[in-house]
Amino acid sequence: MSRWVISGLRQGVVTTCYPTRMETAKGTSPGLPARLTPMADEFGQELVDVCPTGAIHFERGEARVDYGRCIHCFRCSRSARYVLEWESGFEWARFASDGSNFVKGAASWPKAFRKSMHIRVVDAGDCGACLNEVKQLNNPYYNMHRLGFFITPTPRKADILLVVGPVNDHTRLPLQAAYDAMPTPKLVMAVGACALSGGVFGPSFVTGTGVKDVLPVDIEVPGSPPPPLAILHGLLVAAGRKPPMPGQDGR
Ligand code: SF4
């Protein structure tokens, strides 16, 4: 026992400093391309062609990136004549434009809820990547318990329904059942490009265009997969303890 104490004292605190300060350690985020970049028509069209998921739109001399479809493949920053700048942050969570808008107003969660929230995670057909990033939130580095976030196995005790995956035919009904079993107030957080838009899987013969096809989404966390800090930011936005990503409607 004493050896563990001494070892712990030697090691010091290893947990991330986020959200007290921005985390700047290397490797904690893959980043995203700049959302809006002015450029000439010929370069813009080339970027549209190079993007494998249709995330880049070019209009009136501006290349716009839809973060709901971006999978950080880096082609737009490496494989074109006029490449996009790369942003290295991770505070990507935003309010869903067509959700219930529960947390948008001042009348969101009662204060007592904000420091202790329970999360029901549903895998709605994800490839395993987003789910793995969610699992990291429990490790000593991200340690979401220190911020009052806990994963619960039952929807009856959950405040937040966190969904990963594009929602395929086999998961539609179980997802709806989990949502219906949750007490109110409750909100839905879609995590990852597939949950936001269908990503590389949808729309297809077995999936639609993400969680919004089935449930009212409140918070969206882009990325494929989003790093744990982006998901943590989403939870803090859901709890009303952090603002969402600015300029979210500029999709
Ligand atoms: S990183 Fe890849 S998916 Fe994202 S906008 Fe660039 S080319 Fe498209």
Short mmCIF file of C-alpha atoms and ligand atoms in Angstrom, two decimals:
data_model
loop_
_atom_site.label_atom_id
_atom_site.label_comp_id
_atom_site.label_asym_id
_atom_site.label_seq_id
_atom_site.Cartn_x
_atom_site.Cartn_y
_atom_site.Cartn_z
CA MET A 1 0.00 0.00 0.00
CA SER A 2 2.72 2.48 1.00
CA ARG A 3 4.55 1.69 -2.25
CA TRP A 4 1.46 2.73 -4.20
CA VAL A 5 1.21 5.98 -2.24
CA ILE A 6 4.88 6.81 -2.82
CA SER A 7 4.59 5.91 -6.49
CA GLY A 8 1.50 8.15 -6.81
CA LEU A 9 3.26 11.06 -5.11
CA ARG A 10 6.27 10.65 -7.43
CA GLN A 11 4.09 10.48 -10.51
CA GLY A 12 2.04 13.55 -9.66
CA VAL A 13 -1.23 14.44 -11.42
CA VAL A 14 -1.51 12.91 -14.90
CA THR A 15 -5.10 13.92 -15.62
CA THR A 16 -5.68 16.47 -18.36
CA CYS A 17 -5.98 20.11 -17.31
CA TYR A 18 -9.12 20.50 -19.48
CA PRO A 19 -11.59 22.14 -18.89
CA THR A 20 -9.76 24.42 -16.41
CA ARG A 21 -7.27 25.19 -19.19
CA MET A 22 -7.09 24.20 -22.85
CA GLU A 23 -5.17 20.97 -23.32
CA THR A 24 -2.16 21.49 -25.58
CA ALA A 25 -0.52 18.07 -25.30
CA LYS A 26 0.37 16.57 -28.68
CA GLY A 27 -1.83 13.80 -30.02
CA THR A 28 -4.97 14.66 -28.07
CA SER A 29 -6.79 15.83 -31.22
CA PRO A 30 -6.53 15.07 -34.96
CA GLY A 31 -7.90 18.56 -35.70
CA LEU A 32 -10.23 19.64 -38.50
CA PRO A 33 -9.83 21.71 -41.69
CA ALA A 34 -10.72 25.41 -41.50
CA ARG A 35 -14.47 25.80 -41.88
CA LEU A 36 -14.41 28.65 -44.39
CA THR A 37 -11.68 29.51 -46.90
CA PRO A 38 -11.92 32.04 -49.76
CA MET A 39 -10.26 30.88 -53.00
CA ALA A 40 -10.45 30.93 -56.80
CA ASP A 41 -13.04 28.77 -58.59
CA GLU A 42 -10.59 26.30 -60.11
CA PHE A 43 -9.02 25.48 -56.72
CA GLY A 44 -12.40 25.26 -55.01
CA GLN A 45 -13.73 22.71 -57.48
CA GLU A 46 -10.57 20.66 -57.11
CA LEU A 47 -11.10 20.52 -53.34
CA VAL A 48 -14.71 19.43 -53.78
CA ASP A 49 -13.50 16.59 -55.99
CA VAL A 50 -10.78 15.52 -53.58
CA CYS A 51 -13.08 15.14 -50.54
CA PRO A 52 -14.30 11.53 -50.26
CA THR A 53 -17.40 12.28 -48.14
CA GLY A 54 -18.85 15.35 -49.85
CA ALA A 55 -17.98 17.52 -46.84
CA ILE A 56 -16.63 20.42 -48.94
CA HIS A 57 -18.99 22.83 -50.68
CA PHE A 58 -17.74 25.58 -52.94
CA GLU A 59 -19.89 28.60 -53.62
CA ARG A 60 -19.24 32.24 -54.49
CA GLY A 61 -15.49 32.01 -54.01
CA GLU A 62 -15.65 30.25 -50.62
CA ALA A 63 -14.88 26.66 -49.70
CA ARG A 64 -17.05 25.57 -46.77
CA VAL A 65 -16.48 22.40 -44.76
CA ASP A 66 -19.48 20.58 -43.29
CA TYR A 67 -18.03 19.21 -40.05
CA GLY A 68 -20.94 16.81 -39.82
CA ARG A 69 -19.46 14.87 -42.75
CA CYS A 70 -15.71 15.44 -42.32
CA ILE A 71 -13.67 12.34 -41.39
CA HIS A 72 -10.24 14.06 -40.97
CA CYS A 73 -8.76 12.23 -43.95
CA PHE A 74 -6.35 15.18 -44.55
CA ARG A 75 -6.81 15.07 -48.34
CA CYS A 76 -7.91 18.70 -48.43
CA SER A 77 -4.78 19.74 -46.56
CA ARG A 78 -2.31 17.57 -48.51
CA SER A 79 -3.65 16.50 -51.89
CA ALA A 80 -4.68 19.66 -53.73
CA ARG A 81 -2.94 22.64 -55.28
CA TYR A 82 -4.61 25.07 -52.86
CA VAL A 83 -4.91 23.29 -49.52
CA LEU A 84 -7.05 24.17 -46.51
CA GLU A 85 -5.56 25.34 -43.23
CA TRP A 86 -5.78 22.79 -40.42
CA GLU A 87 -7.18 23.69 -37.00
CA SER A 88 -5.84 21.73 -34.06
CA GLY A 89 -8.50 22.41 -31.40
CA PHE A 90 -11.14 20.03 -30.09
CA GLU A 91 -14.03 22.15 -28.77
CA TRP A 92 -16.29 21.14 -31.64
CA ALA A 93 -19.63 20.43 -29.93
CA ARG A 94 -22.56 22.49 -31.18
CA PHE A 95 -26.30 22.71 -30.73
CA ALA A 96 -28.22 20.75 -33.34
CA SER A 97 -30.09 23.10 -35.63
CA ASP A 98 -33.23 20.94 -35.72
CA GLY A 99 -33.21 19.45 -32.21
CA SER A 100 -35.45 20.11 -29.25
CA ASN A 101 -33.30 23.11 -28.33
CA PHE A 102 -33.55 22.09 -24.71
CA VAL A 103 -30.18 23.43 -23.65
CA LYS A 104 -30.17 26.51 -25.88
CA GLY A 105 -32.23 28.67 -23.57
CA ALA A 106 -31.48 29.83 -20.07
CA ALA A 107 -34.15 27.43 -18.82
CA SER A 108 -31.99 24.39 -19.33
CA TRP A 109 -30.98 21.96 -16.60
CA PRO A 110 -31.81 22.79 -13.01
CA LYS A 111 -28.54 23.73 -11.31
CA ALA A 112 -28.55 20.59 -9.19
CA PHE A 113 -28.30 18.48 -12.35
CA ARG A 114 -25.33 20.21 -13.85
CA LYS A 115 -22.65 18.74 -11.60
CA SER A 116 -23.87 15.16 -11.67
CA MET A 117 -25.17 13.80 -14.94
CA HIS A 118 -25.71 10.21 -15.99
CA ILE A 119 -25.14 9.06 -19.53
CA ARG A 120 -26.65 6.10 -21.34
CA VAL A 121 -24.43 5.16 -24.31
CA VAL A 122 -26.08 3.47 -27.29
CA ASP A 123 -24.08 1.91 -30.11
CA ALA A 124 -26.35 2.39 -33.13
CA GLY A 125 -24.20 0.45 -35.60
CA ASP A 126 -20.87 2.23 -35.22
CA CYS A 127 -17.61 0.73 -36.48
CA GLY A 128 -16.10 0.77 -32.99
CA ALA A 129 -14.01 3.92 -33.37
CA CYS A 130 -16.35 6.43 -31.71
CA LEU A 131 -17.31 3.93 -29.04
CA ASN A 132 -13.65 3.42 -28.21
CA GLU A 133 -13.13 7.17 -27.82
CA VAL A 134 -16.14 7.33 -25.48
CA LYS A 135 -14.59 4.55 -23.40
CA GLN A 136 -11.42 6.60 -22.96
CA LEU A 137 -13.37 9.14 -20.92
CA ASN A 138 -13.23 6.73 -17.99
CA ASN A 139 -9.45 6.35 -17.99
CA PRO A 140 -7.21 8.26 -15.54
CA TYR A 141 -6.12 10.81 -18.15
CA TYR A 142 -9.59 12.05 -19.13
CA ASN A 143 -11.34 10.92 -15.93
CA MET A 144 -14.81 12.33 -16.55
CA HIS A 145 -15.94 11.32 -13.04
CA ARG A 146 -14.04 14.29 -11.60
CA LEU A 147 -16.47 16.49 -13.57
CA GLY A 148 -19.58 14.65 -12.41
CA PHE A 149 -20.28 12.58 -15.55
CA PHE A 150 -21.12 8.92 -15.08
CA ILE A 151 -22.09 6.18 -17.52
CA THR A 152 -25.16 4.24 -16.47
CA PRO A 153 -26.33 0.89 -17.86
CA THR A 154 -29.99 1.81 -17.57
CA PRO A 155 -31.84 4.51 -19.49
CA ARG A 156 -34.19 4.96 -16.54
CA LYS A 157 -31.42 6.72 -14.63
CA ALA A 158 -29.97 8.63 -17.56
CA ASP A 159 -30.05 12.36 -18.28
CA ILE A 160 -28.15 12.17 -21.57
CA LEU A 161 -28.55 9.65 -24.38
CA LEU A 162 -25.17 9.51 -26.13
CA VAL A 163 -25.45 7.84 -29.52
CA VAL A 164 -22.62 6.64 -31.78
CA GLY A 165 -23.12 5.14 -35.23
CA PRO A 166 -25.35 5.97 -38.19
CA VAL A 167 -28.46 4.16 -36.81
CA ASN A 168 -28.99 1.15 -39.04
CA ASP A 169 -32.21 -0.81 -39.42
CA HIS A 170 -31.40 -3.19 -36.56
CA THR A 171 -30.70 -0.48 -34.00
CA ARG A 172 -33.58 1.90 -34.78
CA LEU A 173 -36.12 0.30 -32.45
CA PRO A 174 -33.75 -0.34 -29.50
CA LEU A 175 -32.57 3.28 -29.76
CA GLN A 176 -36.13 4.56 -29.66
CA ALA A 177 -36.90 2.26 -26.71
CA ALA A 178 -33.91 3.59 -24.75
CA TYR A 179 -35.02 7.18 -25.41
CA ASP A 180 -38.62 6.44 -24.38
CA ALA A 181 -37.45 4.84 -21.13
CA MET A 182 -35.50 7.91 -20.01
CA PRO A 183 -37.13 10.30 -17.54
CA THR A 184 -37.48 13.98 -18.43
CA PRO A 185 -35.68 16.32 -18.66
CA LYS A 186 -33.43 14.43 -21.10
CA LEU A 187 -31.33 15.23 -24.09
CA VAL A 188 -29.73 13.45 -27.01
CA MET A 189 -26.09 13.84 -27.98
CA ALA A 190 -25.01 12.50 -31.39
CA VAL A 191 -21.29 11.69 -31.45
CA GLY A 192 -19.27 11.26 -34.64
CA ALA A 193 -19.80 11.96 -38.33
CA CYS A 194 -21.90 8.79 -38.80
CA ALA A 195 -24.30 9.79 -36.01
CA LEU A 196 -24.52 13.32 -37.45
CA SER A 197 -24.98 12.58 -41.13
CA GLY A 198 -24.64 8.87 -41.85
CA GLY A 199 -20.93 9.50 -42.51
CA VAL A 200 -19.28 6.96 -44.79
CA PHE A 201 -22.15 4.50 -44.24
CA GLY A 202 -25.23 6.49 -45.06
CA PRO A 203 -27.56 7.11 -46.55
CA SER A 204 -27.56 3.55 -47.85
CA PHE A 205 -29.85 0.50 -48.12
CA VAL A 206 -29.44 -0.14 -44.38
CA THR A 207 -28.90 3.29 -42.77
CA GLY A 208 -30.35 6.77 -43.04
CA THR A 209 -28.60 10.05 -42.33
CA GLY A 210 -27.88 9.66 -38.65
CA VAL A 211 -29.62 9.96 -35.29
CA LYS A 212 -31.79 12.91 -36.31
CA ASP A 213 -33.83 10.56 -38.53
CA VAL A 214 -35.09 8.86 -35.38
CA LEU A 215 -34.76 11.23 -32.40
CA PRO A 216 -34.59 14.98 -31.70
CA VAL A 217 -30.85 15.65 -31.37
CA ASP A 218 -29.75 18.44 -29.00
CA ILE A 219 -25.96 18.33 -29.15
CA GLU A 220 -23.74 17.29 -32.06
CA VAL A 221 -20.08 16.34 -31.72
CA PRO A 222 -18.36 16.15 -35.15
CA GLY A 223 -15.33 13.99 -35.89
CA SER A 224 -14.60 10.53 -37.17
CA PRO A 225 -14.00 9.60 -34.49
CA PRO A 226 -14.05 12.71 -32.30
CA PRO A 227 -11.24 12.62 -29.72
CA PRO A 228 -12.25 12.16 -26.06
CA LEU A 229 -11.75 15.87 -25.33
CA ALA A 230 -14.30 16.78 -28.04
CA ILE A 231 -16.80 14.40 -26.46
CA LEU A 232 -16.02 15.87 -23.05
CA HIS A 233 -16.67 19.31 -24.50
CA GLY A 234 -20.04 18.03 -25.74
CA LEU A 235 -20.95 16.86 -22.25
CA LEU A 236 -19.94 20.20 -20.75
CA VAL A 237 -22.04 22.02 -23.37
CA ALA A 238 -24.94 19.71 -22.56
CA ALA A 239 -24.58 20.57 -18.89
CA GLY A 240 -24.45 24.29 -19.63
CA ARG A 241 -20.89 24.53 -18.31
CA LYS A 242 -19.15 25.41 -21.61
CA PRO A 243 -20.32 27.37 -24.67
CA PRO A 244 -20.69 25.50 -27.99
CA MET A 245 -18.33 25.91 -30.89
CA PRO A 246 -18.77 29.43 -32.31
CA GLY A 247 -20.21 29.93 -35.77
CA GLN A 248 -21.99 26.61 -35.71
CA ASP A 249 -24.65 27.69 -38.13
CA GLY A 250 -22.11 28.47 -40.82
CA ARG A 251 -22.41 24.95 -42.21
S1 SF4 B 1 -10.40 16.20 -44.11
FE1 SF4 B 1 -11.14 14.76 -45.71
S2 SF4 B 1 -13.33 14.49 -45.25
FE2 SF4 B 1 -12.66 16.33 -44.15
S3 SF4 B 1 -13.14 18.04 -45.54
FE3 SF4 B 1 -10.99 17.44 -45.89
S4 SF4 B 1 -11.08 16.01 -47.61
FE4 SF4 B 1 -13.19 16.15 -46.79
#
